[in-house]
XYZ file of C-alpha atoms in Angstrom:
291
model
C -154.163 10.751 67.812
C -154.783 10.056 71.471
C -157.524 8.138 73.221
C -158.800 8.012 76.742
C -156.070 6.445 78.932
C -158.359 3.751 80.382
C -158.154 1.809 77.178
C -155.703 3.491 74.819
C -152.956 0.900 75.261
C -149.236 1.464 75.497
C -148.886 3.425 72.290
C -151.115 6.262 71.087
C -152.616 6.017 67.648
C -151.398 8.279 64.870
C -152.414 9.892 61.619
C -153.696 8.270 58.423
C -150.645 6.026 58.153
C -150.309 5.237 61.876
C -151.721 2.597 64.167
C -155.500 2.244 64.501
C -156.781 4.027 67.602
C -158.124 2.492 70.771
C -161.013 4.629 71.918
C -163.117 5.126 74.987
C -166.688 4.298 73.888
C -170.046 5.165 75.393
C -173.343 4.764 73.501
C -173.401 4.862 69.702
C -172.635 8.507 69.124
C -169.179 9.735 68.249
C -167.570 13.122 68.624
C -164.321 14.201 67.048
C -162.128 16.598 69.006
C -159.533 18.471 67.035
C -156.539 19.214 69.203
C -155.402 22.775 69.486
C -152.242 23.289 67.511
C -151.137 26.722 68.516
C -149.195 28.983 66.266
C -147.077 31.953 67.275
C -145.194 29.950 69.895
C -148.148 28.021 71.359
C -147.951 24.478 69.890
C -149.976 21.693 71.445
C -151.061 18.143 70.599
C -154.028 15.902 71.286
C -152.934 15.952 74.936
C -154.518 19.377 75.235
C -157.878 17.613 75.431
C -156.740 15.319 78.252
C -158.426 17.196 81.142
C -161.919 16.976 79.602
C -161.716 13.656 77.757
C -163.086 11.571 80.672
C -166.186 13.764 80.899
C -166.738 13.745 77.134
C -166.262 9.982 77.056
C -169.241 9.491 79.378
C -171.583 10.060 76.433
C -169.418 9.896 73.314
C -166.660 8.012 71.604
C -163.810 10.507 71.774
C -160.972 10.898 69.276
C -158.311 13.533 69.939
C -156.359 14.208 66.764
C -152.738 15.206 66.305
C -152.545 17.497 63.295
C -149.637 16.885 60.881
C -146.225 17.764 62.206
C -147.231 17.643 65.869
C -147.318 14.945 68.508
C -147.403 11.400 67.141
C -148.741 12.324 63.719
C -147.385 10.695 60.583
C -148.062 11.080 56.896
C -147.726 14.011 54.528
C -150.764 16.200 53.828
C -151.157 17.933 50.477
C -150.738 21.273 52.231
C -150.845 22.974 55.609
C -153.672 25.424 55.013
C -156.841 24.852 57.023
C -158.767 23.232 54.157
C -155.981 20.698 53.547
C -155.720 19.909 57.256
C -159.487 19.331 57.369
C -159.196 16.820 54.517
C -156.319 15.155 56.358
C -158.480 14.736 59.464
C -161.355 13.450 57.325
C -159.086 10.794 55.840
C -158.381 9.523 59.346
C -161.871 9.828 60.803
C -164.024 8.790 57.858
C -161.799 6.636 55.666
C -159.605 4.875 58.236
C -162.015 4.735 61.184
C -165.256 4.596 59.254
C -166.928 7.340 61.284
C -169.308 9.121 58.920
C -171.153 11.389 61.347
C -168.365 12.840 63.450
C -169.092 16.020 65.359
C -166.220 18.436 65.590
C -164.826 20.466 68.459
C -162.189 22.985 67.535
C -160.007 25.126 69.816
C -157.657 27.907 68.752
C -156.155 26.755 65.415
C -158.500 23.775 65.580
C -161.432 26.201 65.213
C -160.363 27.018 61.679
C -159.775 23.366 60.847
C -163.155 22.359 62.297
C -164.814 25.166 60.349
C -163.268 23.883 57.111
C -164.224 20.315 58.048
C -167.864 21.330 58.394
C -167.747 23.285 55.135
C -166.345 20.375 53.129
C -167.982 17.365 54.726
C -171.488 16.684 56.063
C -171.605 16.875 59.855
C -174.390 17.357 62.356
C -172.705 20.203 64.142
C -169.353 21.783 64.902
C -168.477 23.402 68.223
C -165.990 26.244 67.972
C -164.471 26.829 71.407
C -161.718 28.901 72.930
C -159.582 31.725 71.553
C -159.791 31.117 67.837
C -156.931 32.015 65.567
C -158.312 34.444 62.924
C -159.488 32.228 60.095
C -157.611 34.222 57.485
C -154.342 34.774 59.346
C -152.461 31.749 58.059
C -154.446 30.970 54.945
C -152.610 31.128 51.639
C -153.369 34.188 49.558
C -155.497 33.718 46.461
C -154.465 35.003 43.030
C -156.963 37.087 41.066
C -156.924 39.185 37.935
C -158.781 41.945 36.143
C -158.763 42.774 32.454
C -160.424 45.756 30.774
C -160.213 47.181 27.268
C -161.657 50.457 26.043
C -161.225 52.501 22.865
C -160.908 56.266 22.677
C -160.737 58.678 19.732
C -157.798 60.417 21.435
C -154.335 59.672 20.124
C -151.813 57.494 21.980
C -149.753 60.610 22.626
C -152.568 62.328 24.520
C -153.422 59.217 26.525
C -149.777 58.630 27.331
C -149.242 62.128 28.723
C -152.093 61.570 31.150
C -150.777 58.202 32.283
C -147.228 59.300 33.053
C -148.326 62.442 34.906
C -149.479 61.283 38.330
C -150.950 64.698 39.101
C -153.519 64.221 36.307
C -154.941 60.959 37.673
C -157.441 62.565 40.096
C -158.858 64.509 37.126
C -159.935 61.447 35.152
C -159.738 58.393 37.428
C -161.601 57.151 40.500
C -158.848 58.209 42.912
C -159.515 61.337 44.942
C -156.077 62.868 45.158
C -152.340 62.410 44.757
C -150.593 62.149 48.129
C -147.304 63.889 47.459
C -146.045 63.305 51.008
C -145.962 59.548 50.457
C -144.992 59.617 46.793
C -141.352 59.220 45.802
C -139.360 60.573 42.827
C -142.255 62.202 41.003
C -141.172 64.188 37.963
C -141.946 67.922 38.326
C -142.581 68.051 34.585
C -145.240 65.348 34.720
C -143.256 62.489 33.180
C -142.709 60.006 36.011
C -139.957 57.478 35.396
C -139.335 53.858 36.327
C -138.894 53.538 40.080
C -141.207 56.412 40.961
C -143.811 55.663 43.623
C -147.171 57.346 43.120
C -149.381 57.393 46.223
C -153.091 57.920 45.606
C -155.780 58.579 48.178
C -159.280 57.128 47.697
C -161.490 57.982 50.640
C -159.421 57.190 53.737
C -157.214 54.678 51.963
C -153.821 55.508 50.484
C -152.196 53.015 48.131
C -148.772 53.223 46.512
C -147.790 52.065 43.038
C -144.206 51.763 41.832
C -143.524 52.146 38.102
C -141.603 49.129 36.803
C -141.603 49.458 33.009
C -142.110 52.264 30.544
C -142.185 52.160 26.755
C -143.027 55.536 25.216
C -146.673 55.723 24.138
C -146.969 51.945 24.254
C -146.650 50.503 27.769
C -146.735 51.589 31.389
C -146.352 48.890 34.051
C -146.438 49.156 37.827
C -146.572 47.094 41.011
C -147.820 47.646 44.540
C -145.461 49.622 46.758
C -147.891 49.556 49.680
C -151.455 48.291 49.707
C -153.292 46.942 52.743
C -155.903 44.953 50.802
C -153.712 43.024 48.361
C -150.183 41.926 47.654
C -148.052 40.868 44.678
C -149.988 43.307 42.533
C -148.690 43.758 38.980
C -150.484 45.862 36.376
C -149.868 46.793 32.750
C -151.437 49.487 30.604
C -150.880 48.872 26.903
C -151.727 51.428 24.230
C -152.335 50.482 20.611
C -153.164 53.005 17.872
C -156.280 52.453 15.798
C -156.665 53.024 12.057
C -158.651 56.185 12.808
C -155.864 57.705 14.937
C -157.527 56.682 18.165
C -156.201 54.401 20.901
C -157.086 51.004 22.285
C -156.377 51.014 26.021
C -155.758 47.557 27.466
C -155.450 47.707 31.248
C -154.960 44.450 33.134
C -153.359 43.094 36.257
C -152.924 40.244 38.730
C -152.953 40.378 42.512
C -153.391 38.288 45.650
C -155.849 38.761 48.495
C -156.505 36.915 51.719
C -159.353 34.410 51.947
C -161.836 36.978 53.262
C -161.395 39.530 50.463
C -161.397 36.889 47.743
C -165.195 36.927 47.806
C -165.551 40.657 47.121
C -162.326 42.004 45.653
C -162.429 40.442 42.148
C -165.855 41.851 41.277
C -165.135 45.191 42.928
C -161.737 45.692 41.295
C -162.925 44.619 37.833
C -165.647 47.281 38.020
C -163.279 49.835 39.552
C -160.648 49.384 36.840
C -163.288 49.473 34.125
C -164.231 52.899 35.458
C -160.572 53.933 35.519
C -160.046 53.022 31.868
C -163.308 54.611 30.753
C -162.498 57.787 32.675
C -159.091 57.952 31.003
C -160.645 57.448 27.569
C -163.276 60.192 28.075
C -160.908 62.714 29.585
C -158.346 62.139 26.841
C -161.003 62.973 24.242
C -161.936 66.168 26.071
C -158.411 67.168 27.008
C -156.700 69.870 24.998
C -153.093 69.808 26.162
C -151.018 72.910 25.656
C -148.857 72.812 22.572
């Protein structure tokens, strides 16, 4: 942390475990400035605020913060995502300095930190200035899951034949078509094996799924081969025969999304996959495969 040079002393203050800051004070209001800490080859420290600190200090007490790992910062935050960095700054400003009504200014990466600061802690206002790093670009991905179970009167054999034949999916599922130009190692006989990549088009979006496990009439598992809206996607479709010769279809999966999609994707995908399983169950009951 840096302070205005007129009274900052010989050694700049640091993070939560560093020396207490010397600040340039005017009036009783205080304003916290979060130094820009550039990513993608643009790192800075509190010194980035140096040119405007004298002007700000005319009406405020100014603190320019070094985020962890930069400048004179010390201490170990619980993480380096924006929310954790905001808590780190709060520890310094509120707990160590006793400033309960700090007003934040964020620039570049500091915009995201200031945004998280305002979201987690009560502040009068936050000024977001400069070329902000996209708020989701460096955030950790969030793990989600979906889990649906439906029962059909069709036998496991009938359901299985539909699952392993990628060309049948547009007939019963919510996907529009099979993109054969982006699919890999599809079986001409409609019995795709482990390692095959099935590319499905839904609207303008094409997603690829790679088969990873296959147990005849019992289990089909796959993972994302390419998908712009999620990553680390793993899904399993388990079939269990019922006493009446029907089939219980248990379709579930886990996946990660960025911070923006985490608000919409779980509800959307749960509903989408419910429709997939129900479509499979209905079509299997109506389907009369050739003998």
